Coordinates of C-alpha atoms and ligand atoms in Angstrom, one line a residue:
M1101 CA -117.6 128.3 -93.7
S1102 CA -114.5 126.5 -94.7
G1103 CA -112.3 123.7 -93.3
P1104 CA -113.1 120.1 -92.4
E1105 CA -116.2 119.3 -90.5
S1106 CA -117.2 116.3 -88.4
Y1107 CA -120.7 115.1 -87.9
Q1108 CA -122.9 113.2 -85.4
L1109 CA -126.5 112.4 -86.0
F1110 CA -128.7 112.5 -83.0
T1111 CA -131.5 110.0 -83.8
S1112 CA -133.9 107.5 -82.4
D1113 CA -135.1 104.1 -83.7
T1114 CA -138.8 105.1 -83.5
C1115 CA -138.6 108.4 -85.4
G1116 CA -139.7 108.4 -89.1
F1117 CA -137.9 111.7 -89.8
C1118 CA -134.7 110.1 -88.5
A1119 CA -135.2 107.1 -90.7
R1120 CA -135.5 109.5 -93.7
V1121 CA -132.1 111.0 -92.9
R1122 CA -130.5 107.6 -92.3
Q1123 CA -131.9 106.4 -95.6
F1124 CA -130.4 109.4 -97.4
L1125 CA -127.0 108.6 -95.8
Q1126 CA -127.2 105.0 -96.8
Q1127 CA -128.1 105.9 -100.4
R1128 CA -125.1 108.2 -100.6
G1129 CA -122.8 105.7 -98.9
M1130 CA -122.0 108.2 -96.2
S1131 CA -121.2 107.1 -92.7
M1132 CA -121.2 109.1 -89.4
E1133 CA -121.6 108.4 -85.8
F1134 CA -125.2 107.9 -84.6
R1135 CA -126.2 109.0 -81.1
D1136 CA -129.5 107.3 -80.0
T1137 CA -131.3 109.6 -77.6
L1138 CA -133.8 106.9 -76.4
R1139 CA -131.2 104.3 -75.6
D1140 CA -128.5 106.6 -74.4
P1141 CA -129.5 109.1 -71.7
A1142 CA -126.1 110.9 -72.0
A1143 CA -126.8 111.5 -75.7
F1144 CA -130.2 113.0 -74.9
K1145 CA -128.8 115.2 -72.2
E1146 CA -126.0 116.4 -74.6
L1147 CA -128.6 117.2 -77.3
L1148 CA -130.8 119.1 -74.8
Q1149 CA -127.9 121.1 -73.4
G1150 CA -126.1 121.7 -76.7
G1151 CA -129.0 122.2 -79.1
G1152 CA -131.6 123.5 -76.7
R1153 CA -134.3 120.9 -77.7
G1154 CA -134.6 117.2 -77.5
T1155 CA -136.1 116.9 -80.9
V1156 CA -134.6 114.3 -83.3
P1157 CA -133.2 114.2 -85.9
C1158 CA -130.5 116.7 -85.1
L1159 CA -127.1 117.0 -86.8
R1160 CA -124.2 118.1 -84.7
I1161 CA -121.7 119.8 -86.9
Q1162 CA -118.2 120.5 -85.5
R1163 CA -115.9 122.9 -87.2
G1164 CA -112.8 123.3 -85.1
D1165 CA -113.9 124.6 -81.8
E1166 CA -117.3 125.7 -83.2
V1167 CA -120.4 123.5 -82.9
E1168 CA -123.7 123.9 -84.8
W1169 CA -126.8 122.0 -84.0
M1170 CA -129.1 121.5 -87.0
Y1171 CA -132.7 120.4 -86.5
E1172 CA -135.2 119.5 -89.2
S1173 CA -134.7 116.4 -91.4
M1174 CA -135.0 118.2 -94.7
D1175 CA -132.5 120.9 -93.7
I1176 CA -130.1 118.2 -92.6
I1177 CA -130.5 116.3 -95.9
S1178 CA -130.1 119.5 -97.9
Y1179 CA -127.0 120.5 -95.9
L1180 CA -125.3 117.1 -96.3
D1181 CA -126.2 117.0 -99.9
T1182 CA -124.0 120.1 -100.5
H1183 CA -121.3 119.1 -98.1
S1184 CA -121.0 115.4 -99.0
P1185 CA -117.6 115.7 -100.6
Q1186 CA -116.2 116.4 -97.2
L1187 CA -117.4 113.0 -95.9
G1188 CA -114.9 110.2 -95.9
Ligands
LIG1518 N1 -140.1 118.6 -88.7 C1 -139.1 117.8 -87.9 C2 -139.9 116.8 -87.1 C3 -139.1 116.1 -86.0 C4 -139.9 115.4 -85.0 O1 -141.2 115.6 -84.9 N2 -139.3 114.6 -84.2 C5 -140.0 113.9 -83.1 C6 -139.7 112.4 -83.1 S1 -140.4 111.7 -84.6 C7 -139.4 114.4 -81.8 O2 -138.2 114.4 -81.5 N3 -140.3 114.8 -80.8 C8 -139.9 115.1 -79.5 C9 -139.6 116.6 -79.3 O3 -139.9 117.4 -80.2 O4 -139.1 116.9 -78.3 C10 -138.2 117.1 -88.9 O5 -138.5 116.9 -90.1 O6 -137.1 116.7 -88.4

């Protein structure tokens, strides 16, 4: 898949798997929008409807009109590891 991508990380404060992904981002100096599914009911609803599950962490990847919802902290970290040059 080519072209620019934009990311949102659906996350919660209490989730250790989310902390792992956020720590990875911090170490790499990457920033992206965080959507807190416990504090923001609209974010939780969007995750459920878009991704099909309320599990966090989930990375929402937007490529043009196409949206991919990626679950699993290790998959998210591996993905961002290879796509990091695209991050501002
Ligand atoms: N194997 C997953 C585990 C994710 C997970 O268990 N998330 C918990 C919070 S720590 C969760 O969202 N549970 C609620 C649910 O699955 O709906 C990962 O590494 O991302």
